[in-house]
């Protein structure tokens, strides 16, 4: 069975998802797309013979010629489209955040629980990055013993001027929140935000920020977020265990000897850095749709928890204190096995490494 | 259009090609397979609903339900199947070597030239490895100036006992022959083979070998080939230019701090090391088939030249002297632009990096 | 002029200082030593023909045959010997801490200010480590712009059982306190201490700790201190600036390819890691003694400031809050130019690199 | 006892030796110096109160106020001064080459054998480089099993125009000849020289060269020598054994993240790269002089063997063939234990690492 997928929102990420689905993912064809900018939507699916440009996103979701939907539209619209997809009984891959506020996340969670089946996946693509997968396997395999600390760095070369400072938390650190939850198999308990001296490049945004997050089991996760580091895109992570540490290595395929000594280039932004992660995420998602199975992507619960941590972070930015991450009990639908590395490893291994 | 592909020879590589085509490559479905061991063939395509197990490979090639064929059978059979595919007018991806002897390569070349169109691609997958692509781009971009030297290392953890010493050249160094030709955009002129002290693990095979190859333009390429290095799979390459050097970095996504200090693991064998290369190669090949275009994989000419260099290497192993690589003039069908990095880069960039 | 030096306290570090002075440092001979364990003292200076074993450390300090004194005795005795040396008008190199409590530091500072000349140097050897020197030069040279953040890791393979948790701050993090002050040319303002989940190896000591330190200019310094990391000794430091970052690289002279992949060993403890730092520190100190000049080692003021930061850290360990580092105004004797990188660089360059 | 040392030849290296002896080495004072340029000699020992500027180098050698002599004068003068030192019964450290031709080496060897005691050490400083020491220890400790291959790279940023091509062998590769003999504990048997395409920067010198050297035991040593690589000084060495490989790591103490990505600088030339090696070599030499013992530096025999290999290399450059290294039987004075790693390791460990 070939999955017929559609994309809502064809900005940079949505257009890229459409391209990947059509050209790089097996078992899927793009049959629909919507964007508030119809011309941009047309360009995004140019050369995709089966792709129909819709004028109404809800119509797209309910169209019988569409089996599954990627939501890559503006953050505030995620909830509406996710709820519609649940109502239509169709699998949906929602770019992060699931919803920018907890109330929205709660409504999606409630709808999915009410529907009694998991249809929503959230696009935390790091779970499919080969490096992050190796971290997960090392932790699950006991290579470094019990985790105690986790050091994270998340830098972008530059950002458009005038970003609200909170966006460093809701837009960037939220990836570390999910990565920490997933790698440590643990919920986050508190978030503290420090404001170091700020870069002149970033004014008036306070940038960088430094977050200290505590997990329920007491693992301390520190996160540097830097939107305007000036030189490249970089994601680092080291998990420190009782018996050793495991960390992401700089993923350069080549290096150069020249005037700058021995140098390894860094990615311009997140797209080349996580190109493989995006592709594998989409392939796994399409495979799960084709199989009528629950995907091993981040779930509605994961999306909710990430937004809850981000909200605690924004509160901490204001208060200067440690703020609790408020989470309801996890519904049974998102059972304890969810993050099981073996399950995940087996699936991804099959999908990725042959 | 969905390409209907078949695989001849479903050993380790052939089964892997079938799996990748069916599960990881866009725009293709596996509709046929053949192997001398029918049961092995059945297992290789289990779970592929459109795949028919053929009892006759020539029948498979001419079957109207098959658009393109991967040849992954025993080396000595490549010629027969390639000639049949040319006769059938179907694109074929032939695992290296194109043919183990020059006479066989000549016959394929002659058939293709007579047919007047390029149908045969050869599976030198390194051309699609991200690291090798970066080497190519650095050279083409002038980052290191004119190339002068190229240092190569090609190690396998272990090999079955009793390999003929010549297989280090025909089975392993042949990848470096193609990589050197492609990276340097130059034909190879002579091959010398040195026999260092041999590993006790390899007896009676003389292993490792050390080759010194001269290109037509005078670039010196040295190659260590080691079938039984004992610890992992490793491919290294440094091109030394007038202004700097560029080299493959050890492609570890993570590293560990522990009892062994700071360590980065190496691949077990070539499959995980070149997993991305194999997938991209197949995607590019299928895209070219779908488009009715010549692929940017290695051509019949490239396969011929690699076999000619390997044959010179085997002669040098016996003679202890530099032996010339004997090549006829390149037919017009394989024009000078063939290795153009820009053309290639554009294509692969489109296919791989979004 | 050959400097006649003596060592008080011939435990591990004191004996090593004596050995370095006698065998690896130019322009000095060991003429005296004292230890509460006379036999241990005798062994420490065995084979040093000019070394006299004293039975009274104050007598040693005032002996006319001794020009300069290294204090490597128990922390609580540092004050007494430093005051005696000031009284005797002799240069002294005091191992860290200058004194374990602020009151002691104050008395030494007062005595030195009263004497009107700087005689006391403090053994913060990292200032002479080639890696730390390069960090300093990069910062001073503007390579990375204004510093914003500093990430530090300080790990020991193991520690004797039963260490008080405060010792992670007073014995280990104190090196980072001095390094931060020196690299950033800035005083420390506040210290916060987090207690992550603790290693089973360390019980009942709370280990590791994670410190967040703010400098007067707002640079945020985070420090992981881990006494029982289980695998080796490791000091890491990355300074993040507006335009880039500079960081200590793992200082392995060689690497191995083998069963563990590609691995670089780590030092067993701080002595091999900082062997070059200790030697250069002593050479610079002896050179300054011979020249009758103020050394460019850490000063009494630096020792005071490090102890003040450590005391804030111990308070923060108890309170769970950010605690201020309490410092009086800096006396004129320790002028603003003190940390000037150029002065320092010139001196060290002369002493170390030819 | 303080050793009274003198330096003959106060060019770049000789002046550096004088400085190190006077300022960085324990147990020695510079009491004499000679150079054909008296003014240059005066400047080299300015600020060394005991140093007398001699007008006659032979008078210097026989002066009773001088215990040991460093020969750093023009290559052609080494023989004359070494013979004089042997006649005077004084230890001498002769910069490489011992003598530029075999006849000269033979005369020094004969004189030393006739004297019946080893007085001459040769300045192959790599034997004291921490990285090379670790290679030696790994080989001696069996970490990688029996050595089979050795890959070497020796690059200089630039060289004065008009260097004779042979100087790449006699001035540069000669260091690899000694390193290979010492690391492998084996004599060299044959040398082959390849001429790759030459750099435009080097014309008319043929540069780089690529050497293939076979040891008596069959280990194959390949050496890239490149005088004008354009970007920095670099020495690489990987020894490939039956069970693994060990190699020099790029010895950067720090790295930078910035516009060039992650970069590690390279040394400008050999002096900073081997600063520690030079100092340790001199310290060991002075210690051996003070003890009246044979030094563990390279011996007259080692100097002879290196020159013999260089001469074979120059012959091979002309002939294009493998040329034999011609060596007489090793005199008993330079016994088989000479290169014993344990002896060496113990000594150097004592001298270098505390």
JSON list of N, CA and C in Angstrom, two decimals, chain C residues 16 19 22-26 131 134-135 238 244-249 252-257 262 264 276 279 283 350-351 353-354, chain D residues 16 19 22-26 131 134-135 238 244-249 252-257 262 264 276 279 283 350-351 354:
[
{"chain": "C", "resi": 16, "resn": "UNK", "atom": "N", "xyz": [57.46, 16.04, 45.14]},
{"chain": "C", "resi": 16, "resn": "UNK", "atom": "CA", "xyz": [57.53, 16.28, 43.70]},
{"chain": "C", "resi": 16, "resn": "UNK", "atom": "C", "xyz": [58.14, 17.66, 43.42]},
{"chain": "C", "resi": 19, "resn": "UNK", "atom": "N", "xyz": [61.84, 17.38, 43.90]},
{"chain": "C", "resi": 19, "resn": "UNK", "atom": "CA", "xyz": [62.45, 16.68, 42.78]},
{"chain": "C", "resi": 19, "resn": "UNK", "atom": "C", "xyz": [62.56, 17.57, 41.55]},
{"chain": "C", "resi": 22, "resn": "UNK", "atom": "N", "xyz": [65.23, 20.27, 42.00]},
{"chain": "C", "resi": 22, "resn": "UNK", "atom": "CA", "xyz": [66.60, 19.75, 41.95]},
{"chain": "C", "resi": 22, "resn": "UNK", "atom": "C", "xyz": [66.97, 19.23, 40.56]},
{"chain": "C", "resi": 23, "resn": "UNK", "atom": "N", "xyz": [66.02, 18.66, 39.84]},
{"chain": "C", "resi": 23, "resn": "UNK", "atom": "CA", "xyz": [66.39, 17.93, 38.62]},
{"chain": "C", "resi": 23, "resn": "UNK", "atom": "C", "xyz": [65.87, 18.52, 37.31]},
{"chain": "C", "resi": 24, "resn": "UNK", "atom": "N", "xyz": [64.87, 19.38, 37.38]},
{"chain": "C", "resi": 24, "resn": "UNK", "atom": "CA", "xyz": [64.25, 19.83, 36.13]},
{"chain": "C", "resi": 24, "resn": "UNK", "atom": "C", "xyz": [64.20, 21.34, 36.00]},
{"chain": "C", "resi": 25, "resn": "UNK", "atom": "N", "xyz": [64.57, 22.06, 37.02]},
{"chain": "C", "resi": 25, "resn": "UNK", "atom": "CA", "xyz": [64.48, 23.51, 36.96]},
{"chain": "C", "resi": 25, "resn": "UNK", "atom": "C", "xyz": [65.89, 24.09, 36.95]},
{"chain": "C", "resi": 26, "resn": "UNK", "atom": "N", "xyz": [66.06, 25.09, 36.12]},
{"chain": "C", "resi": 26, "resn": "UNK", "atom": "CA", "xyz": [67.38, 25.71, 35.97]},
{"chain": "C", "resi": 26, "resn": "UNK", "atom": "C", "xyz": [67.59, 26.79, 37.03]},
{"chain": "C", "resi": 131, "resn": "UNK", "atom": "N", "xyz": [47.71, 24.58, 27.65]},
{"chain": "C", "resi": 131, "resn": "UNK", "atom": "CA", "xyz": [46.33, 24.76, 27.19]},
{"chain": "C", "resi": 131, "resn": "UNK", "atom": "C", "xyz": [45.68, 25.99, 27.80]},
{"chain": "C", "resi": 134, "resn": "UNK", "atom": "N", "xyz": [47.02, 29.08, 26.29]},
{"chain": "C", "resi": 134, "resn": "UNK", "atom": "CA", "xyz": [46.44, 29.39, 24.98]},
{"chain": "C", "resi": 134, "resn": "UNK", "atom": "C", "xyz": [45.03, 29.98, 25.12]},
{"chain": "C", "resi": 135, "resn": "UNK", "atom": "N", "xyz": [44.26, 29.49, 26.09]},
{"chain": "C", "resi": 135, "resn": "UNK", "atom": "CA", "xyz": [42.96, 30.10, 26.34]},
{"chain": "C", "resi": 135, "resn": "UNK", "atom": "C", "xyz": [43.14, 31.58, 26.66]},
{"chain": "C", "resi": 238, "resn": "UNK", "atom": "N", "xyz": [35.66, 25.49, 28.32]},
{"chain": "C", "resi": 238, "resn": "UNK", "atom": "CA", "xyz": [35.31, 26.20, 27.08]},
{"chain": "C", "resi": 238, "resn": "UNK", "atom": "C", "xyz": [34.84, 27.59, 27.45]},
{"chain": "C", "resi": 244, "resn": "UNK", "atom": "N", "xyz": [32.84, 33.55, 19.02]},
{"chain": "C", "resi": 244, "resn": "UNK", "atom": "CA", "xyz": [33.32, 32.18, 18.87]},
{"chain": "C", "resi": 244, "resn": "UNK", "atom": "C", "xyz": [33.64, 31.63, 20.24]},
{"chain": "C", "resi": 245, "resn": "UNK", "atom": "N", "xyz": [34.16, 30.44, 20.26]},
{"chain": "C", "resi": 245, "resn": "UNK", "atom": "CA", "xyz": [34.54, 29.85, 21.54]},
{"chain": "C", "resi": 245, "resn": "UNK", "atom": "C", "xyz": [35.95, 29.28, 21.43]},
{"chain": "C", "resi": 246, "resn": "UNK", "atom": "N", "xyz": [36.60, 29.16, 22.57]},
{"chain": "C", "resi": 246, "resn": "UNK", "atom": "CA", "xyz": [37.90, 28.51, 22.60]},
{"chain": "C", "resi": 246, "resn": "UNK", "atom": "C", "xyz": [37.87, 27.52, 23.75]},
{"chain": "C", "resi": 247, "resn": "UNK", "atom": "N", "xyz": [38.46, 26.36, 23.54]},
{"chain": "C", "resi": 247, "resn": "UNK", "atom": "CA", "xyz": [38.34, 25.32, 24.56]},
{"chain": "C", "resi": 247, "resn": "UNK", "atom": "C", "xyz": [39.59, 24.44, 24.60]},
{"chain": "C", "resi": 248, "resn": "UNK", "atom": "N", "xyz": [39.82, 23.88, 25.77]},
{"chain": "C", "resi": 248, "resn": "UNK", "atom": "CA", "xyz": [40.90, 22.92, 25.94]},
{"chain": "C", "resi": 248, "resn": "UNK", "atom": "C", "xyz": [40.59, 21.68, 25.11]},
{"chain": "C", "resi": 249, "resn": "UNK", "atom": "N", "xyz": [41.57, 21.20, 24.39]},
{"chain": "C", "resi": 249, "resn": "UNK", "atom": "CA", "xyz": [41.40, 19.96, 23.65]},
{"chain": "C", "resi": 249, "resn": "UNK", "atom": "C", "xyz": [41.94, 18.82, 24.51]},
{"chain": "C", "resi": 252, "resn": "UNK", "atom": "N", "xyz": [45.96, 14.39, 24.22]},
{"chain": "C", "resi": 252, "resn": "UNK", "atom": "CA", "xyz": [46.61, 13.11, 23.99]},
{"chain": "C", "resi": 252, "resn": "UNK", "atom": "C", "xyz": [47.66, 13.26, 22.91]},
{"chain": "C", "resi": 253, "resn": "UNK", "atom": "N", "xyz": [48.86, 12.77, 23.18]},
{"chain": "C", "resi": 253, "resn": "UNK", "atom": "CA", "xyz": [49.93, 12.86, 22.18]},
{"chain": "C", "resi": 253, "resn": "UNK", "atom": "C", "xyz": [49.80, 11.78, 21.13]},
{"chain": "C", "resi": 254, "resn": "UNK", "atom": "N", "xyz": [49.16, 10.69, 21.51]},
{"chain": "C", "resi": 254, "resn": "UNK", "atom": "CA", "xyz": [48.96, 9.59, 20.56]},
{"chain": "C", "resi": 254, "resn": "UNK", "atom": "C", "xyz": [47.55, 9.02, 20.72]},
{"chain": "C", "resi": 255, "resn": "UNK", "atom": "N", "xyz": [47.15, 8.23, 19.75]},
{"chain": "C", "resi": 255, "resn": "UNK", "atom": "CA", "xyz": [45.88, 7.53, 19.83]},
{"chain": "C", "resi": 255, "resn": "UNK", "atom": "C", "xyz": [46.10, 6.12, 19.29]},
{"chain": "C", "resi": 256, "resn": "UNK", "atom": "N", "xyz": [45.16, 5.26, 19.59]},
{"chain": "C", "resi": 256, "resn": "UNK", "atom": "CA", "xyz": [45.28, 3.85, 19.21]},
{"chain": "C", "resi": 256, "resn": "UNK", "atom": "C", "xyz": [44.03, 3.43, 18.45]},
{"chain": "C", "resi": 257, "resn": "UNK", "atom": "N", "xyz": [44.23, 2.64, 17.41]},
{"chain": "C", "resi": 257, "resn": "UNK", "atom": "CA", "xyz": [43.11, 1.95, 16.78]},
{"chain": "C", "resi": 257, "resn": "UNK", "atom": "C", "xyz": [43.16, 0.50, 17.25]},
{"chain": "C", "resi": 262, "resn": "UNK", "atom": "N", "xyz": [38.82, 3.88, 17.94]},
{"chain": "C", "resi": 262, "resn": "UNK", "atom": "CA", "xyz": [39.92, 4.83, 18.01]},
{"chain": "C", "resi": 262, "resn": "UNK", "atom": "C", "xyz": [39.89, 5.44, 19.40]},
{"chain": "C", "resi": 264, "resn": "UNK", "atom": "N", "xyz": [41.84, 7.48, 22.81]},
{"chain": "C", "resi": 264, "resn": "UNK", "atom": "CA", "xyz": [42.88, 8.35, 23.35]},
{"chain": "C", "resi": 264, "resn": "UNK", "atom": "C", "xyz": [42.82, 8.21, 24.87]},
{"chain": "C", "resi": 276, "resn": "UNK", "atom": "N", "xyz": [53.84, 19.53, 32.97]},
{"chain": "C", "resi": 276, "resn": "UNK", "atom": "CA", "xyz": [54.49, 20.67, 32.34]},
{"chain": "C", "resi": 276, "resn": "UNK", "atom": "C", "xyz": [54.13, 21.96, 33.08]},
{"chain": "C", "resi": 279, "resn": "UNK", "atom": "N", "xyz": [56.28, 22.25, 36.25]},
{"chain": "C", "resi": 279, "resn": "UNK", "atom": "CA", "xyz": [57.66, 22.59, 35.96]},
{"chain": "C", "resi": 279, "resn": "UNK", "atom": "C", "xyz": [57.80, 24.06, 35.54]},
{"chain": "C", "resi": 283, "resn": "UNK", "atom": "N", "xyz": [59.85, 27.02, 37.38]},
{"chain": "C", "resi": 283, "resn": "UNK", "atom": "CA", "xyz": [60.91, 27.75, 36.66]},
{"chain": "C", "resi": 283, "resn": "UNK", "atom": "C", "xyz": [60.65, 29.25, 36.71]},
{"chain": "C", "resi": 350, "resn": "UNK", "atom": "N", "xyz": [58.79, 33.66, 27.26]},
{"chain": "C", "resi": 350, "resn": "UNK", "atom": "CA", "xyz": [60.24, 33.60, 27.46]},
{"chain": "C", "resi": 350, "resn": "UNK", "atom": "C", "xyz": [60.63, 32.37, 28.24]},
{"chain": "C", "resi": 351, "resn": "UNK", "atom": "N", "xyz": [59.87, 32.06, 29.24]},
{"chain": "C", "resi": 351, "resn": "UNK", "atom": "CA", "xyz": [60.26, 30.96, 30.11]},
{"chain": "C", "resi": 351, "resn": "UNK", "atom": "C", "xyz": [60.01, 29.60, 29.48]},
{"chain": "C", "resi": 353, "resn": "UNK", "atom": "N", "xyz": [58.71, 28.80, 25.89]},
{"chain": "C", "resi": 353, "resn": "UNK", "atom": "CA", "xyz": [58.75, 28.35, 24.50]},
{"chain": "C", "resi": 353, "resn": "UNK", "atom": "C", "xyz": [59.97, 28.78, 23.72]},
{"chain": "C", "resi": 354, "resn": "UNK", "atom": "N", "xyz": [60.82, 29.53, 24.36]},
{"chain": "C", "resi": 354, "resn": "UNK", "atom": "CA", "xyz": [62.02, 29.97, 23.63]},
{"chain": "C", "resi": 354, "resn": "UNK", "atom": "C", "xyz": [61.68, 30.97, 22.55]},
{"chain": "D", "resi": 16, "resn": "UNK", "atom": "N", "xyz": [69.49, 28.46, 20.32]},
{"chain": "D", "resi": 16, "resn": "UNK", "atom": "CA", "xyz": [68.39, 27.89, 21.09]},
{"chain": "D", "resi": 16, "resn": "UNK", "atom": "C", "xyz": [68.92, 26.88, 22.10]},
{"chain": "D", "resi": 19, "resn": "UNK", "atom": "N", "xyz": [70.43, 28.79, 24.97]},
{"chain": "D", "resi": 19, "resn": "UNK", "atom": "CA", "xyz": [69.38, 29.36, 25.81]},
{"chain": "D", "resi": 19, "resn": "UNK", "atom": "C", "xyz": [68.74, 28.29, 26.70]},
{"chain": "D", "resi": 22, "resn": "UNK", "atom": "N", "xyz": [71.10, 27.16, 29.48]},
{"chain": "D", "resi": 22, "resn": "UNK", "atom": "CA", "xyz": [71.29, 28.17, 30.52]},
{"chain": "D", "resi": 22, "resn": "UNK", "atom": "C", "xyz": [70.02, 28.41, 31.33]},
{"chain": "D", "resi": 23, "resn": "UNK", "atom": "N", "xyz": [68.85, 28.33, 30.69]},
{"chain": "D", "resi": 23, "resn": "UNK", "atom": "CA", "xyz": [67.62, 28.79, 31.35]},
{"chain": "D", "resi": 23, "resn": "UNK", "atom": "C", "xyz": [66.60, 27.71, 31.67]},
{"chain": "D", "resi": 24, "resn": "UNK", "atom": "N", "xyz": [66.70, 26.56, 31.02]},
{"chain": "D", "resi": 24, "resn": "UNK", "atom": "CA", "xyz": [65.61, 25.58, 31.19]},
{"chain": "D", "resi": 24, "resn": "UNK", "atom": "C", "xyz": [66.10, 24.20, 31.62]},
{"chain": "D", "resi": 25, "resn": "UNK", "atom": "N", "xyz": [67.40, 24.01, 31.65]},
{"chain": "D", "resi": 25, "resn": "UNK", "atom": "CA", "xyz": [67.92, 22.69, 31.99]},
{"chain": "D", "resi": 25, "resn": "UNK", "atom": "C", "xyz": [68.60, 22.77, 33.34]},
{"chain": "D", "resi": 26, "resn": "UNK", "atom": "N", "xyz": [68.37, 21.75, 34.14]},
{"chain": "D", "resi": 26, "resn": "UNK", "atom": "CA", "xyz": [68.93, 21.71, 35.49]},
{"chain": "D", "resi": 26, "resn": "UNK", "atom": "C", "xyz": [70.33, 21.14, 35.48]},
{"chain": "D", "resi": 131, "resn": "UNK", "atom": "N", "xyz": [54.99, 12.33, 22.23]},
{"chain": "D", "resi": 131, "resn": "UNK", "atom": "CA", "xyz": [54.23, 11.49, 21.31]},
{"chain": "D", "resi": 131, "resn": "UNK", "atom": "C", "xyz": [55.04, 10.31, 20.82]},
{"chain": "D", "resi": 134, "resn": "UNK", "atom": "N", "xyz": [55.46, 7.75, 23.43]},
{"chain": "D", "resi": 134, "resn": "UNK", "atom": "CA", "xyz": [54.28, 6.90, 23.61]},
{"chain": "D", "resi": 134, "resn": "UNK", "atom": "C", "xyz": [54.18, 5.85, 22.51]},
{"chain": "D", "resi": 135, "resn": "UNK", "atom": "N", "xyz": [54.55, 6.22, 21.30]},
{"chain": "D", "resi": 135, "resn": "UNK", "atom": "CA", "xyz": [54.60, 5.22, 20.22]},
{"chain": "D", "resi": 135, "resn": "UNK", "atom": "C", "xyz": [55.54, 4.09, 20.62]},
{"chain": "D", "resi": 238, "resn": "UNK", "atom": "N", "xyz": [52.05, 6.76, 11.89]},
{"chain": "D", "resi": 238, "resn": "UNK", "atom": "CA", "xyz": [51.17, 5.67, 12.34]},
{"chain": "D", "resi": 238, "resn": "UNK", "atom": "C", "xyz": [51.91, 4.37, 12.13]},
{"chain": "D", "resi": 244, "resn": "UNK", "atom": "N", "xyz": [46.51, -3.89, 15.84]},
{"chain": "D", "resi": 244, "resn": "UNK", "atom": "CA", "xyz": [45.98, -2.54, 15.95]},
{"chain": "D", "resi": 244, "resn": "UNK", "atom": "C", "xyz": [47.02, -1.57, 15.45]},
{"chain": "D", "resi": 245, "resn": "UNK", "atom": "N", "xyz": [46.72, -0.30, 15.57]},
{"chain": "D", "resi": 245, "resn": "UNK", "atom": "CA", "xyz": [47.70, 0.71, 15.15]},
{"chain": "D", "resi": 245, "resn": "UNK", "atom": "C", "xyz": [47.82, 1.76, 16.24]},
{"chain": "D", "resi": 246, "resn": "UNK", "atom": "N", "xyz": [48.96, 2.41, 16.26]},
{"chain": "D", "resi": 246, "resn": "UNK", "atom": "CA", "xyz": [49.14, 3.54, 17.18]},
{"chain": "D", "resi": 246, "resn": "UNK", "atom": "C", "xyz": [49.69, 4.69, 16.37]},
{"chain": "D", "resi": 247, "resn": "UNK", "atom": "N", "xyz": [49.23, 5.90, 16.65]},
{"chain": "D", "resi": 247, "resn": "UNK", "atom": "CA", "xyz": [49.63, 7.02, 15.82]},
{"chain": "D", "resi": 247, "resn": "UNK", "atom": "C", "xyz": [49.71, 8.31, 16.63]},
{"chain": "D", "resi": 248, "resn": "UNK", "atom": "N", "xyz": [50.55, 9.20, 16.15]},
{"chain": "D", "resi": 248, "resn": "UNK", "atom": "CA", "xyz": [50.64, 10.54, 16.73]},
{"chain": "D", "resi": 248, "resn": "UNK", "atom": "C", "xyz": [49.33, 11.26, 16.51]},
{"chain": "D", "resi": 249, "resn": "UNK", "atom": "N", "xyz": [48.83, 11.89, 17.54]},
{"chain": "D", "resi": 249, "resn": "UNK", "atom": "CA", "xyz": [47.65, 12.72, 17.41]},
{"chain": "D", "resi": 249, "resn": "UNK", "atom": "C", "xyz": [48.11, 14.16, 17.18]},
{"chain": "D", "resi": 252, "resn": "UNK", "atom": "N", "xyz": [47.34, 19.59, 19.60]},
{"chain": "D", "resi": 252, "resn": "UNK", "atom": "CA", "xyz": [46.84, 20.93, 19.91]},
{"chain": "D", "resi": 252, "resn": "UNK", "atom": "C", "xyz": [46.32, 20.95, 21.34]},
{"chain": "D", "resi": 253, "resn": "UNK", "atom": "N", "xyz": [46.73, 21.92, 22.11]},
{"chain": "D", "resi": 253, "resn": "UNK", "atom": "CA", "xyz": [46.26, 22.02, 23.49]},
{"chain": "D", "resi": 253, "resn": "UNK", "atom": "C", "xyz": [44.88, 22.65, 23.57]},
{"chain": "D", "resi": 254, "resn": "UNK", "atom": "N", "xyz": [44.55, 23.43, 22.56]},
{"chain": "D", "resi": 254, "resn": "UNK", "atom": "CA", "xyz": [43.22, 24.05, 22.52]},
{"chain": "D", "resi": 254, "resn": "UNK", "atom": "C", "xyz": [42.68, 24.01, 21.10]},
{"chain": "D", "resi": 255, "resn": "UNK", "atom": "N", "xyz": [41.39, 24.28, 20.98]},
{"chain": "D", "resi": 255, "resn": "UNK", "atom": "CA", "xyz": [40.75, 24.39, 19.68]},
{"chain": "D", "resi": 255, "resn": "UNK", "atom": "C", "xyz": [39.79, 25.56, 19.74]},
{"chain": "D", "resi": 256, "resn": "UNK", "atom": "N", "xyz": [39.38, 26.00, 18.56]},
{"chain": "D", "resi": 256, "resn": "UNK", "atom": "CA", "xyz": [38.53, 27.17, 18.47]},
{"chain": "D", "resi": 256, "resn": "UNK", "atom": "C", "xyz": [37.30, 26.82, 17.63]},
{"chain": "D", "resi": 257, "resn": "UNK", "atom": "N", "xyz": [36.15, 27.33, 18.06]},
{"chain": "D", "resi": 257, "resn": "UNK", "atom": "CA", "xyz": [34.97, 27.31, 17.21]},
{"chain": "D", "resi": 257, "resn": "UNK", "atom": "C", "xyz": [34.78, 28.72, 16.68]},
{"chain": "D", "resi": 262, "resn": "UNK", "atom": "N", "xyz": [35.35, 24.18, 13.55]},
{"chain": "D", "resi": 262, "resn": "UNK", "atom": "CA", "xyz": [36.16, 23.82, 14.71]},
{"chain": "D", "resi": 262, "resn": "UNK", "atom": "C", "xyz": [37.58, 23.63, 14.21]},
{"chain": "D", "resi": 264, "resn": "UNK", "atom": "N", "xyz": [41.96, 23.54, 14.89]},
{"chain": "D", "resi": 264, "resn": "UNK", "atom": "CA", "xyz": [43.12, 23.35, 15.74]},
{"chain": "D", "resi": 264, "resn": "UNK", "atom": "C", "xyz": [44.33, 23.85, 14.97]},
{"chain": "D", "resi": 276, "resn": "UNK", "atom": "N", "xyz": [59.43, 20.68, 23.73]},
{"chain": "D", "resi": 276, "resn": "UNK", "atom": "CA", "xyz": [59.58, 19.77, 24.87]},
{"chain": "D", "resi": 276, "resn": "UNK", "atom": "C", "xyz": [60.63, 18.70, 24.57]},
{"chain": "D", "resi": 279, "resn": "UNK", "atom": "N", "xyz": [64.13, 20.20, 25.02]},
{"chain": "D", "resi": 279, "resn": "UNK", "atom": "CA", "xyz": [64.46, 20.40, 26.42]},
{"chain": "D", "resi": 279, "resn": "UNK", "atom": "C", "xyz": [64.76, 19.07, 27.11]},
{"chain": "D", "resi": 283, "resn": "UNK", "atom": "N", "xyz": [68.20, 17.81, 28.81]},
{"chain": "D", "resi": 283, "resn": "UNK", "atom": "CA", "xyz": [68.24, 17.44, 30.23]},
{"chain": "D", "resi": 283, "resn": "UNK", "atom": "C", "xyz": [68.83, 16.04, 30.40]},
{"chain": "D", "resi": 350, "resn": "UNK", "atom": "N", "xyz": [61.80, 8.90, 34.25]},
{"chain": "D", "resi": 350, "resn": "UNK", "atom": "CA", "xyz": [62.38, 9.59, 35.40]},
{"chain": "D", "resi": 350, "resn": "UNK", "atom": "C", "xyz": [62.66, 11.06, 35.08]},
{"chain": "D", "resi": 351, "resn": "UNK", "atom": "N", "xyz": [63.17, 11.27, 33.91]},
{"chain": "D", "resi": 351, "resn": "UNK", "atom": "CA", "xyz": [63.59, 12.64, 33.59]},
{"chain": "D", "resi": 351, "resn": "UNK", "atom": "C", "xyz": [62.42, 13.56, 33.26]},
{"chain": "D", "resi": 354, "resn": "UNK", "atom": "N", "xyz": [58.20, 12.90, 36.21]},
{"chain": "D", "resi": 354, "resn": "UNK", "atom": "CA", "xyz": [58.12, 12.92, 37.67]},
{"chain": "D", "resi": 354, "resn": "UNK", "atom": "C", "xyz": [57.69, 11.60, 38.24]}
]
